[in-house]
mmCIF file of C-alpha atoms and ligand atoms in Angstrom:
data_model
loop_
_atom_site.group_PDB
_atom_site.id
_atom_site.type_symbol
_atom_site.label_atom_id
_atom_site.label_comp_id
_atom_site.label_asym_id
_atom_site.label_seq_id
_atom_site.Cartn_x
_atom_site.Cartn_y
_atom_site.Cartn_z
ATOM 1 C CA MET A 1 13.311 7.757 -22.514
ATOM 2 C CA ARG A 2 10.603 9.898 -20.919
ATOM 3 C CA TYR A 3 10.114 9.234 -17.212
ATOM 4 C CA LEU A 4 6.775 7.617 -16.347
ATOM 5 C CA LYS A 5 5.333 9.402 -13.311
ATOM 6 C CA PHE A 6 3.233 7.654 -10.673
ATOM 7 C CA ALA A 7 1.150 9.267 -7.905
ATOM 8 C CA LEU A 8 0.448 6.894 -5.011
ATOM 9 C CA ALA A 9 -2.164 7.540 -2.311
ATOM 10 C CA LYS A 10 0.079 7.616 0.739
ATOM 11 C CA GLY A 11 -0.656 5.199 3.554
ATOM 12 C CA ARG A 12 -1.911 1.637 3.301
ATOM 13 C CA LEU A 13 -2.616 1.736 -0.441
ATOM 14 C CA ALA A 14 0.841 3.060 -1.304
ATOM 15 C CA ASN A 15 2.490 0.324 0.791
ATOM 16 C CA LYS A 16 0.549 -2.398 -1.015
ATOM 17 C CA ALA A 17 1.172 -0.805 -4.408
ATOM 18 C CA VAL A 18 4.925 -0.602 -3.724
ATOM 19 C CA ALA A 19 4.956 -4.330 -2.863
ATOM 20 C CA LEU A 20 3.163 -5.061 -6.138
ATOM 21 C CA PHE A 21 5.583 -2.898 -8.163
ATOM 22 C CA ASP A 22 8.477 -4.721 -6.458
ATOM 23 C CA LYS A 23 6.987 -8.020 -7.612
ATOM 24 C CA ILE A 24 7.087 -6.938 -11.264
ATOM 25 C CA GLY A 25 10.692 -5.723 -11.003
ATOM 26 C CA MET A 26 9.949 -2.032 -10.419
ATOM 27 C CA HIS A 27 11.927 -1.552 -7.236
ATOM 28 C CA MET A 28 11.963 1.978 -5.823
ATOM 29 C CA GLU A 29 14.751 2.610 -3.329
ATOM 30 C CA GLU A 30 13.715 4.235 -0.012
ATOM 31 C CA ILE A 31 10.006 4.537 -0.801
ATOM 32 C CA SER A 32 9.016 2.022 1.910
ATOM 33 C CA ASP A 33 11.398 3.446 4.522
ATOM 34 C CA PRO A 34 9.073 4.591 7.347
ATOM 35 C CA ASP A 35 11.656 7.175 8.502
ATOM 36 C CA THR A 36 12.024 9.003 5.202
ATOM 37 C CA ARG A 37 10.422 12.426 4.758
ATOM 38 C CA LYS A 38 11.099 12.338 1.022
ATOM 39 C CA LEU A 39 8.010 12.634 -1.160
ATOM 40 C CA ILE A 40 9.441 11.730 -4.535
ATOM 41 C CA PHE A 41 11.512 8.707 -5.623
ATOM 42 C CA THR A 42 13.236 7.954 -8.897
ATOM 43 C CA ASN A 43 14.628 4.874 -10.570
ATOM 44 C CA ASP A 44 16.803 6.113 -13.449
ATOM 45 C CA GLN A 45 17.340 2.647 -14.942
ATOM 46 C CA LEU A 46 13.606 2.110 -15.316
ATOM 47 C CA GLY A 47 12.787 5.713 -16.174
ATOM 48 C CA VAL A 48 10.209 5.843 -13.400
ATOM 49 C CA THR A 49 9.333 8.506 -10.825
ATOM 50 C CA MET A 50 6.910 7.824 -7.995
ATOM 51 C CA PHE A 51 5.509 10.278 -5.512
ATOM 52 C CA LEU A 52 3.340 9.997 -2.452
ATOM 53 C CA ALA A 53 0.337 12.322 -2.312
ATOM 54 C CA LYS A 54 -2.667 12.844 -0.088
ATOM 55 C CA PRO A 55 -5.263 10.354 -1.427
ATOM 56 C CA SER A 56 -7.799 13.009 -2.426
ATOM 57 C CA ASP A 57 -5.128 14.814 -4.477
ATOM 58 C CA VAL A 58 -4.101 11.762 -6.554
ATOM 59 C CA PRO A 59 -6.917 12.149 -9.151
ATOM 60 C CA THR A 60 -5.978 15.849 -9.523
ATOM 61 C CA TYR A 61 -2.323 15.043 -10.307
ATOM 62 C CA VAL A 62 -3.466 12.450 -12.850
ATOM 63 C CA GLU A 63 -6.108 14.615 -14.554
ATOM 64 C CA TYR A 64 -3.608 17.445 -15.082
ATOM 65 C CA GLY A 65 -0.862 15.079 -16.279
ATOM 66 C CA ALA A 66 1.532 15.820 -13.397
ATOM 67 C CA ALA A 67 1.288 12.049 -12.944
ATOM 68 C CA ASP A 68 0.719 9.611 -15.824
ATOM 69 C CA ILE A 69 -0.593 6.946 -13.484
ATOM 70 C CA GLY A 70 -2.289 6.990 -10.093
ATOM 71 C CA ILE A 71 -3.011 4.380 -7.446
ATOM 72 C CA VAL A 72 -6.003 5.404 -5.362
ATOM 73 C CA GLY A 73 -9.184 4.105 -3.739
ATOM 74 C CA LYS A 74 -12.483 3.960 -5.624
ATOM 75 C CA ASP A 75 -14.016 6.100 -2.845
ATOM 76 C CA THR A 76 -11.677 8.973 -3.753
ATOM 77 C CA LEU A 77 -12.367 8.558 -7.488
ATOM 78 C CA LEU A 78 -16.130 8.721 -6.923
ATOM 79 C CA GLU A 79 -15.834 11.717 -4.618
ATOM 80 C CA GLU A 80 -13.434 13.721 -6.798
ATOM 81 C CA GLY A 81 -15.090 12.942 -10.159
ATOM 82 C CA ARG A 82 -11.982 13.765 -12.224
ATOM 83 C CA ARG A 83 -11.537 13.100 -15.941
ATOM 84 C CA LEU A 84 -9.189 10.114 -16.209
ATOM 85 C CA TYR A 85 -9.213 6.468 -17.235
ATOM 86 C CA GLU A 86 -9.782 3.851 -14.554
ATOM 87 C CA VAL A 87 -7.911 0.876 -15.998
ATOM 88 C CA MET A 88 -7.590 -1.738 -13.281
ATOM 89 C CA ASP A 89 -9.099 -2.980 -10.042
ATOM 90 C CA LEU A 90 -6.065 -3.921 -7.935
ATOM 91 C CA GLY A 91 -8.151 -6.065 -5.595
ATOM 92 C CA PHE A 92 -6.635 -4.776 -2.362
ATOM 93 C CA GLY A 93 -7.964 -2.160 0.042
ATOM 94 C CA LYS A 94 -11.370 -3.800 -0.167
ATOM 95 C CA CYS A 95 -14.155 -2.172 1.853
ATOM 96 C CA ARG A 96 -17.689 -0.784 1.421
ATOM 97 C CA MET A 97 -19.244 2.678 1.296
ATOM 98 C CA CYS A 98 -22.270 2.578 3.574
ATOM 99 C CA VAL A 99 -24.952 4.605 5.256
ATOM 100 C CA CYS A 100 -24.472 3.944 8.976
ATOM 101 C CA GLY A 101 -26.053 5.054 12.205
ATOM 102 C CA PRO A 102 -27.831 3.771 15.274
ATOM 103 C CA ALA A 103 -30.286 0.966 14.459
ATOM 104 C CA SER A 104 -33.088 3.367 15.442
ATOM 105 C CA ALA A 105 -32.315 5.567 12.392
ATOM 106 C CA ALA A 106 -33.370 2.833 9.936
ATOM 107 C CA GLN A 107 -37.022 3.943 10.012
ATOM 108 C CA ARG A 108 -36.144 7.517 9.133
ATOM 109 C CA LEU A 109 -34.320 6.312 6.025
ATOM 110 C CA GLN A 110 -37.282 4.256 4.880
ATOM 111 C CA HIS A 111 -39.810 7.030 5.257
ATOM 112 C CA GLY A 112 -37.772 9.540 3.278
ATOM 113 C CA GLU A 113 -37.635 12.031 6.127
ATOM 114 C CA LEU A 114 -35.526 15.174 5.980
ATOM 115 C CA ILE A 115 -32.492 13.996 7.933
ATOM 116 C CA ARG A 116 -28.913 15.163 8.391
ATOM 117 C CA VAL A 117 -26.105 13.089 6.883
ATOM 118 C CA ALA A 118 -22.491 13.673 7.977
ATOM 119 C CA SER A 119 -19.662 12.505 5.725
ATOM 120 C CA LYS A 120 -16.120 12.974 4.492
ATOM 121 C CA TYR A 121 -17.688 12.179 1.106
ATOM 122 C CA PRO A 122 -20.381 14.851 0.480
ATOM 123 C CA ASN A 123 -20.527 14.185 -3.280
ATOM 124 C CA ILE A 124 -21.022 10.429 -2.828
ATOM 125 C CA ALA A 125 -23.661 11.114 -0.158
ATOM 126 C CA ARG A 126 -25.466 13.635 -2.393
ATOM 127 C CA GLU A 127 -25.393 11.323 -5.414
ATOM 128 C CA TYR A 128 -26.789 8.446 -3.350
ATOM 129 C CA PHE A 129 -29.572 10.301 -1.520
ATOM 130 C CA TYR A 130 -30.625 12.714 -4.288
ATOM 131 C CA ASN A 131 -30.166 10.665 -7.456
ATOM 132 C CA LYS A 132 -30.592 7.090 -6.283
ATOM 133 C CA LYS A 133 -32.967 7.278 -3.331
ATOM 134 C CA HIS A 134 -34.654 10.553 -4.314
ATOM 135 C CA GLN A 135 -34.588 11.628 -0.688
ATOM 136 C CA THR A 136 -33.891 15.225 0.268
ATOM 137 C CA VAL A 137 -31.307 15.371 3.066
ATOM 138 C CA GLU A 138 -28.979 17.927 4.591
ATOM 139 C CA ILE A 139 -25.364 16.943 4.030
ATOM 140 C CA ILE A 140 -22.723 18.031 6.533
ATOM 141 C CA LYS A 141 -19.072 17.730 5.504
ATOM 142 C CA LEU A 142 -16.677 16.396 8.143
ATOM 143 C CA ASN A 143 -12.984 15.583 7.884
ATOM 144 C CA GLY A 144 -12.610 12.455 10.010
ATOM 145 C CA SER A 145 -13.888 10.368 12.919
ATOM 146 C CA VAL A 146 -17.292 10.719 11.281
ATOM 147 C CA GLU A 147 -18.780 8.064 13.599
ATOM 148 C CA LEU A 148 -18.938 10.761 16.258
ATOM 149 C CA ALA A 149 -21.657 12.694 14.411
ATOM 150 C CA PRO A 150 -24.713 10.525 15.211
ATOM 151 C CA ILE A 151 -23.420 9.848 18.730
ATOM 152 C CA VAL A 152 -23.197 13.510 19.692
ATOM 153 C CA GLY A 153 -26.340 14.535 17.776
ATOM 154 C CA LEU A 154 -24.801 16.343 14.797
ATOM 155 C CA SER A 155 -26.571 14.068 12.302
ATOM 156 C CA GLU A 156 -28.964 11.139 12.173
ATOM 157 C CA VAL A 157 -26.710 9.018 9.941
ATOM 158 C CA ILE A 158 -23.280 9.045 8.278
ATOM 159 C CA VAL A 159 -21.951 7.967 4.886
ATOM 160 C CA ASP A 160 -18.576 6.365 5.456
ATOM 161 C CA ILE A 161 -16.213 3.514 4.680
ATOM 162 C CA VAL A 162 -16.700 0.239 6.518
ATOM 163 C CA GLU A 163 -13.826 -2.216 6.418
ATOM 164 C CA THR A 164 -13.864 -4.599 9.379
ATOM 165 C CA GLY A 165 -16.898 -2.929 11.005
ATOM 166 C CA SER A 166 -15.111 -2.595 14.346
ATOM 167 C CA THR A 167 -15.301 1.239 14.489
ATOM 168 C CA LEU A 168 -19.085 0.978 14.095
ATOM 169 C CA ARG A 169 -19.420 -1.846 16.630
ATOM 170 C CA GLU A 170 -17.292 -0.154 19.256
ATOM 171 C CA ASN A 171 -19.425 2.971 18.965
ATOM 172 C CA GLY A 172 -22.848 1.351 18.999
ATOM 173 C CA LEU A 173 -23.561 1.987 15.317
ATOM 174 C CA THR A 174 -24.503 -0.325 12.479
ATOM 175 C CA VAL A 175 -24.656 -0.506 8.663
ATOM 176 C CA LEU A 176 -28.104 0.647 7.548
ATOM 177 C CA GLU A 177 -27.659 0.644 3.756
ATOM 178 C CA GLU A 178 -24.833 -0.349 1.437
ATOM 179 C CA ILE A 179 -23.918 2.146 -1.286
ATOM 180 C CA CYS A 180 -21.138 0.332 -3.174
ATOM 181 C CA PRO A 181 -18.071 -1.898 -2.835
ATOM 182 C CA LEU A 182 -14.644 -0.199 -2.917
ATOM 183 C CA SER A 183 -11.033 -1.185 -3.603
ATOM 184 C CA ALA A 184 -7.771 0.270 -4.899
ATOM 185 C CA ARG A 185 -7.723 1.228 -8.577
ATOM 186 C CA MET A 186 -5.094 2.135 -11.124
ATOM 187 C CA VAL A 187 -5.947 5.282 -13.092
ATOM 188 C CA VAL A 188 -4.264 6.804 -16.128
ATOM 189 C CA ASN A 189 -4.099 10.330 -17.563
ATOM 190 C CA GLN A 190 -6.074 10.503 -20.823
ATOM 191 C CA VAL A 191 -3.203 11.947 -22.912
ATOM 192 C CA SER A 192 -0.587 9.613 -21.383
ATOM 193 C CA MET A 193 -2.785 6.658 -22.322
ATOM 194 C CA LYS A 194 -2.329 7.651 -25.982
ATOM 195 C CA MET A 195 1.264 8.930 -25.920
ATOM 196 C CA GLN A 196 2.717 6.211 -23.653
ATOM 197 C CA ASN A 197 0.337 3.476 -24.702
ATOM 198 C CA GLU A 198 2.845 0.673 -25.194
ATOM 199 C CA ARG A 199 4.566 1.178 -21.823
ATOM 200 C CA ILE A 200 1.316 1.562 -19.964
ATOM 201 C CA MET A 201 -0.296 -1.498 -21.572
ATOM 202 C CA LYS A 202 2.780 -3.592 -20.723
ATOM 203 C CA LEU A 203 2.621 -2.350 -17.139
ATOM 204 C CA ILE A 204 -1.066 -3.313 -16.932
ATOM 205 C CA ARG A 205 -0.291 -6.797 -18.320
ATOM 206 C CA ASP A 206 2.587 -7.297 -15.831
ATOM 207 C CA MET A 207 0.458 -6.149 -12.924
ATOM 208 C CA LYS A 208 -2.466 -8.378 -13.889
ATOM 209 C CA GLU A 209 -0.098 -11.349 -14.043
ATOM 210 C CA ALA A 210 1.389 -10.522 -10.624
ATOM 211 C CA LEU A 211 -2.063 -10.228 -9.076
HETATM 212 C C1 PRP B 1 -11.878 4.827 8.179
HETATM 213 C C2 PRP B 1 -13.377 5.047 8.050
HETATM 214 C C3 PRP B 1 -13.933 4.427 9.304
HETATM 215 C C4 PRP B 1 -12.966 3.277 9.563
HETATM 216 C C5 PRP B 1 -13.580 1.985 9.103
HETATM 217 O O1 PRP B 1 -11.383 5.846 8.972
HETATM 218 O O2 PRP B 1 -13.691 6.412 7.904
HETATM 219 O O3 PRP B 1 -13.909 5.347 10.363
HETATM 220 O O4 PRP B 1 -11.777 3.537 8.815
HETATM 221 O O5 PRP B 1 -12.769 0.884 9.368
HETATM 222 P P1 PRP B 1 -13.291 -0.392 10.188
HETATM 223 O O6 PRP B 1 -14.624 -0.791 9.588
HETATM 224 O O7 PRP B 1 -12.239 -1.434 9.934
HETATM 225 O O8 PRP B 1 -13.411 -0.022 11.627
HETATM 226 P P2 PRP B 1 -9.828 6.204 9.051
HETATM 227 O O9 PRP B 1 -9.087 5.152 9.820
HETATM 228 O O10 PRP B 1 -9.322 6.484 7.688
HETATM 229 O O11 PRP B 1 -9.828 7.523 9.944
HETATM 230 P P3 PRP B 1 -10.741 8.858 9.908
HETATM 231 O O12 PRP B 1 -12.128 8.461 10.308
HETATM 232 O O13 PRP B 1 -10.151 9.788 10.894
HETATM 233 O O14 PRP B 1 -10.686 9.399 8.515
#
């Protein structure tokens, strides 16, 4: 039997996905051990290999077929824009992609001014401002702690994930516009979907039942 290969976005999503796989009888030894430095895990009985990857790399592994299946957030899928099939909303990791900033920036969004937008998600920001709002903005790519940008004067607003809203609150910022809801998704390589169709469809059925 050919091994089915899974790429999991390491961190919170991988932990939840592993618990879900456990529930449907796909137990992977060691994968949840917080002390392990191993990146790849195999269950020979099931013919399954799982590996933990940086979230933004998961769609790349799946598009190229290095993984048949990926578990990753919708934010990453939108940002990376890879060719793959999105087959299931897993319902966990729920949050929202939003335009945020100080309340005083709301006016500048309404009047279509040329503002600076900082984000870890430049493609999502560009798509939203250019194609949806038809507002010309300058997009500045950051790699984390994006909430700093409007506080220190790097940008007027940010495009970022809001989950509980506490990072915004504790830094005097607020949601100004909502772009889209987000959650964890299961994605499948386009060739694997054809060649491993029976196994993958059964997996989808089992997971839907467990959810
Ligand atoms: C994410 C996101 C926000 C925060 C939102 O950051 O970019 O900063 O979580 O969560 P909250 O609404 O529950 O406060 P992450 O923790 O991934 O760190 P980073 O900003 O360094 O990427």
